[in-house]
Short mmCIF file of C-alpha atoms and ligand atoms in Angstrom, two decimals:
data_model
loop_
_atom_site.label_atom_id
_atom_site.label_comp_id
_atom_site.label_asym_id
_atom_site.label_seq_id
_atom_site.Cartn_x
_atom_site.Cartn_y
_atom_site.Cartn_z
CA MET S 1 115.96 107.30 93.92
CA SER S 2 116.86 110.80 95.26
CA GLU S 3 117.03 111.29 99.11
CA ASN S 4 115.65 114.77 98.82
CA PRO S 5 112.33 114.46 99.94
CA LYS S 6 111.48 117.74 98.33
CA ALA S 7 113.24 116.67 95.09
CA ALA S 8 111.17 113.22 94.90
CA GLY S 9 108.64 113.18 92.10
CA GLY S 10 109.98 116.02 90.74
CA ARG S 11 107.63 118.40 92.54
CA ASP S 12 108.91 121.13 94.95
CA PRO S 13 112.35 121.91 94.04
CA PHE S 14 114.93 122.54 96.72
CA ARG S 15 115.38 126.08 96.46
CA LEU S 16 118.85 128.12 96.61
CA ALA S 17 119.15 131.74 97.13
CA VAL S 18 122.95 132.44 95.84
CA LEU S 19 124.65 135.53 97.15
CA VAL S 20 127.53 136.86 94.83
CA SER S 21 129.72 139.96 94.67
CA GLY S 22 131.74 139.52 91.65
CA GLY S 23 132.32 137.48 88.33
CA GLY S 24 130.33 134.46 89.40
CA THR S 25 132.07 131.67 88.08
CA ASN S 26 130.85 129.49 91.19
CA LEU S 27 127.26 130.52 90.51
CA GLN S 28 127.97 129.57 86.80
CA ALA S 29 129.21 126.12 88.19
CA ILE S 30 125.97 125.64 89.84
CA ILE S 31 123.85 126.79 86.96
CA ASP S 32 125.63 124.50 84.71
CA ARG S 33 125.22 121.42 87.03
CA ILE S 34 121.40 122.13 87.26
CA ALA S 35 121.26 122.23 83.46
CA ASP S 36 123.13 119.16 83.01
CA GLY S 37 120.89 117.14 85.49
CA SER S 38 123.47 116.52 88.18
CA LEU S 39 121.80 118.74 90.48
CA GLY S 40 118.52 117.22 90.19
CA GLY S 41 115.62 118.50 91.91
CA VAL S 42 117.60 121.68 92.80
CA SER S 43 116.61 125.30 91.56
CA ILE S 44 117.87 128.77 92.02
CA ALA S 45 115.18 131.19 93.50
CA ALA S 46 117.22 134.09 93.51
CA VAL S 47 120.69 135.67 92.86
CA ILE S 48 121.45 138.28 95.17
CA SER S 49 124.59 140.76 94.70
CA THR S 50 126.04 142.53 97.41
CA SER S 51 127.80 144.72 94.76
CA PRO S 52 126.30 146.68 92.17
CA GLY S 53 126.94 145.62 88.83
CA ALA S 54 128.45 142.33 89.33
CA TYR S 55 128.93 140.15 86.17
CA ALA S 56 127.31 137.45 88.30
CA LEU S 57 123.83 139.17 87.73
CA GLU S 58 124.28 139.02 83.98
CA ARG S 59 124.87 135.27 84.13
CA ALA S 60 121.83 134.94 86.34
CA GLU S 61 119.85 136.89 83.86
CA LYS S 62 121.10 134.74 81.03
CA ALA S 63 119.78 131.74 82.81
CA GLY S 64 116.60 133.32 83.51
CA ILE S 65 117.02 133.45 87.29
CA PRO S 66 115.57 136.49 89.08
CA GLY S 67 118.58 138.76 90.18
CA PHE S 68 118.79 141.49 92.83
CA THR S 69 121.45 144.03 94.10
CA VAL S 70 121.39 144.52 98.08
CA SER S 71 124.58 146.53 98.57
CA PRO S 72 125.78 148.09 101.82
CA LYS S 73 126.49 151.06 99.84
CA GLN S 74 122.78 151.76 99.14
CA PHE S 75 121.94 151.99 102.92
CA GLY S 76 123.08 154.48 105.43
CA THR S 77 123.59 152.28 108.16
CA ARG S 78 124.73 148.31 108.46
CA GLU S 79 121.29 147.77 110.23
CA ASP S 80 119.19 148.95 107.09
CA PHE S 81 121.51 146.93 104.88
CA SER S 82 121.23 143.98 107.22
CA ALA S 83 117.16 144.27 107.43
CA ALA S 84 117.10 144.91 103.60
CA LEU S 85 119.36 141.51 102.95
CA ARG S 86 117.28 139.53 105.11
CA ALA S 87 114.01 140.71 103.65
CA LYS S 88 115.34 139.76 100.10
CA VAL S 89 116.56 136.45 101.32
CA ASP S 90 113.57 135.55 103.06
CA GLU S 91 111.31 136.47 99.91
CA ALA S 92 113.21 133.82 98.15
CA ASP S 93 112.12 131.22 100.65
CA PRO S 94 115.32 129.42 100.30
CA ASP S 95 116.29 125.90 101.74
CA LEU S 96 119.73 126.79 101.51
CA ILE S 97 121.74 130.04 101.06
CA VAL S 98 125.05 129.54 98.96
CA LEU S 99 127.59 132.29 99.45
CA ALA S 100 129.16 132.13 96.16
CA GLY S 101 132.19 134.54 96.05
CA CYS S 102 130.25 136.90 98.43
CA LEU S 103 132.66 139.35 99.77
CA THR S 104 130.42 140.99 102.13
CA LYS S 105 130.13 139.82 105.91
CA ILE S 106 126.97 138.32 106.29
CA PRO S 107 124.96 139.95 109.18
CA ALA S 108 124.73 138.17 112.38
CA ALA S 109 120.89 138.12 112.31
CA LEU S 110 120.87 136.31 109.10
CA VAL S 111 123.18 133.62 110.31
CA GLU S 112 121.05 133.15 113.37
CA ALA S 113 117.85 133.06 111.31
CA TYR S 114 119.37 130.28 108.99
CA PRO S 115 121.57 127.89 111.29
CA ASN S 116 123.34 125.48 109.16
CA ARG S 117 121.57 126.54 106.18
CA ILE S 118 124.23 129.04 104.69
CA ILE S 119 127.17 127.75 103.14
CA ASN S 120 130.27 129.27 101.68
CA ILE S 121 132.95 128.53 99.32
CA HIS S 122 136.70 129.54 100.47
CA PRO S 123 139.64 129.26 98.05
CA ALA S 124 141.99 127.83 100.65
CA LEU S 125 142.21 124.70 102.95
CA ILE S 126 140.46 126.05 106.19
CA PRO S 127 142.22 126.69 108.61
CA SER S 128 145.18 127.79 106.44
CA PHE S 129 144.75 131.21 105.04
CA SER S 130 141.27 131.98 106.21
CA GLY S 131 139.62 134.39 108.54
CA LYS S 132 139.82 138.36 108.39
CA GLY S 133 141.34 139.69 105.28
CA PHE S 134 142.00 136.49 103.50
CA TYR S 135 139.80 136.98 100.53
CA GLY S 136 140.11 136.97 96.58
CA LEU S 137 143.63 137.04 95.23
CA ARG S 138 145.10 137.69 98.81
CA VAL S 139 144.42 134.28 99.83
CA HIS S 140 146.63 132.79 96.94
CA GLU S 141 149.15 135.59 97.37
CA ALA S 142 149.54 134.29 101.05
CA ALA S 143 149.84 130.63 100.13
CA LEU S 144 152.71 131.56 97.78
CA ARG S 145 154.46 133.56 100.13
CA ARG S 146 154.41 130.85 102.63
CA GLY S 147 155.66 128.34 100.08
CA VAL S 148 153.12 125.68 100.95
CA ARG S 149 153.16 122.97 98.28
CA VAL S 150 149.39 122.18 98.63
CA THR S 151 146.32 124.47 98.77
CA GLY S 152 142.84 123.95 97.62
CA ALA S 153 139.24 124.92 98.68
CA THR S 154 136.62 124.33 101.23
CA VAL S 155 133.24 124.43 101.52
CA HIS S 156 131.68 125.14 105.03
CA PHE S 157 128.67 126.09 106.79
CA VAL S 158 128.65 130.01 107.97
CA SER S 159 128.67 130.67 111.73
CA GLU S 160 129.33 133.80 113.44
CA GLY S 161 133.09 133.62 113.06
CA LEU S 162 134.61 134.43 109.70
CA ASP S 163 135.51 131.15 108.04
CA GLU S 164 134.95 129.18 111.18
CA GLY S 165 131.86 127.14 110.43
CA PRO S 166 131.62 123.45 110.27
CA ILE S 167 133.55 122.18 107.08
CA ILE S 168 131.68 120.35 104.63
CA LEU S 169 133.85 119.27 101.68
CA GLN S 170 137.63 120.16 101.00
CA ARG S 171 139.70 119.53 97.90
CA ALA S 172 143.53 119.82 97.57
CA VAL S 173 145.16 121.47 94.80
CA GLU S 174 148.99 121.32 94.05
CA ILE S 175 150.96 124.42 93.81
CA ARG S 176 153.49 124.54 90.71
CA GLU S 177 156.66 125.97 90.04
CA GLY S 178 156.06 129.57 88.45
CA ASP S 179 152.76 129.95 89.91
CA THR S 180 151.46 133.54 90.23
CA PRO S 181 148.54 134.43 92.47
CA GLU S 182 146.25 134.70 89.42
CA ILE S 183 147.43 131.32 87.79
CA LEU S 184 146.77 129.40 91.08
CA GLN S 185 143.45 131.15 91.93
CA ARG S 186 142.44 129.84 88.33
CA ARG S 187 143.53 126.22 89.01
CA VAL S 188 141.69 126.35 92.57
CA MET S 189 138.70 127.29 90.96
CA GLU S 190 138.88 124.71 88.06
CA GLN S 191 140.07 121.76 90.24
CA ALA S 192 138.36 122.28 93.42
CA GLU S 193 135.85 125.30 93.86
CA TRP S 194 133.63 124.54 90.70
CA GLU S 195 133.39 121.00 91.65
CA ILE S 196 132.88 120.90 95.48
CA LEU S 197 130.28 123.82 95.70
CA PRO S 198 127.80 122.04 93.66
CA GLU S 199 128.65 118.59 95.20
CA ALA S 200 128.23 120.19 98.49
CA ILE S 201 124.75 121.57 97.50
CA ARG S 202 123.70 118.14 95.98
CA LEU S 203 124.68 116.16 99.34
CA ILE S 204 122.85 118.71 101.62
CA ALA S 205 119.57 118.62 99.05
CA GLU S 206 119.67 114.95 99.28
CA GLY S 207 119.46 115.25 103.32
CA ARG S 208 122.71 113.58 103.77
CA VAL S 209 124.78 116.17 105.79
CA SER S 210 124.30 116.93 109.28
CA VAL S 211 126.35 118.77 111.99
CA GLY S 212 127.02 116.96 115.10
CA ALA S 213 126.79 118.19 118.84
CA GLU S 214 130.89 118.60 118.45
CA GLY S 215 130.38 121.01 115.59
CA THR S 216 131.80 118.65 112.99
CA VAL S 217 129.90 117.37 109.57
CA ARG S 218 128.87 114.19 109.10
CA ILE S 219 127.92 113.04 105.55
CA ARG S 220 125.93 109.81 105.22
CA ALA S 221 126.50 107.50 102.17
CA ALA S 222 124.08 107.36 99.56
CA GLY S 223 121.20 104.83 100.95
CA GLN S 224 122.48 105.06 104.44
CA GLU S 225 119.47 105.57 107.01
CA SER S 226 121.15 107.34 109.72
C1 LIG U 1 136.30 132.86 94.43
O1 LIG U 1 137.74 132.44 94.48
C2 LIG U 1 135.84 132.49 95.70
O2 LIG U 1 136.24 131.32 96.36
C3 LIG U 1 136.02 133.60 96.41
O3 LIG U 1 135.92 134.65 95.66
C4 LIG U 1 136.21 134.30 94.37
C5 LIG U 1 135.12 134.74 93.40
O4 LIG U 1 134.68 133.85 92.56
N1 LIG U 1 135.29 133.57 97.76
P1 LIG U 1 133.11 133.93 91.56
O5 LIG U 1 132.82 135.32 91.91
O6 LIG U 1 132.48 132.72 91.87
O7 LIG U 1 134.27 134.06 90.09
#
């Protein structure tokens, strides 16, 4: 039996708003896990792109999911962008907001409005190669430059500080001789990101993830009461 009270009995799905900016392979991983039944009771209410023309929006359309663009470029001020993004997210009425390759910094007001209800996937083992300036290929370039033997991906809750929120799941990926940033990025996606992002969503939808007073995450085993 599912521990997601909303998913129980197949009524009332656990609603996601997925925020994207690019290719949307992480979005696709979520769509695929919903389609194959491993994310039972979860549905994507809206895909919101912060970048016009993002391929992720085509993936949403193909899957029959409403897609929207709310880009800072459409607005004169950061405040106006922030208000429009907030309105679009609220309209989707999400249980959880998923940043899946979203390259725009999420306005503080949105983070405050959805405490521990926004998650992000970062393509490194936080706290390594994270924070300001570490996005996209730059993360993998930095890992190769430093010569680390292991990198990976992290799913974490979003807080005010960039990449600083409570860590939910991490998966390690080994670095191989001859890796380029592009090769490493692909391996991190295949072996880590596309696995742990849907997995984190499943755990949260099942009501098994909590954040303690000390700011670290606890994950209850399936069937464990509290
Ligand atoms: C991924 O590496 C993600 O971790 C990062 O941006 C990249 C975009 O992936 N934040 P996609 O748009 O899901 O394909």
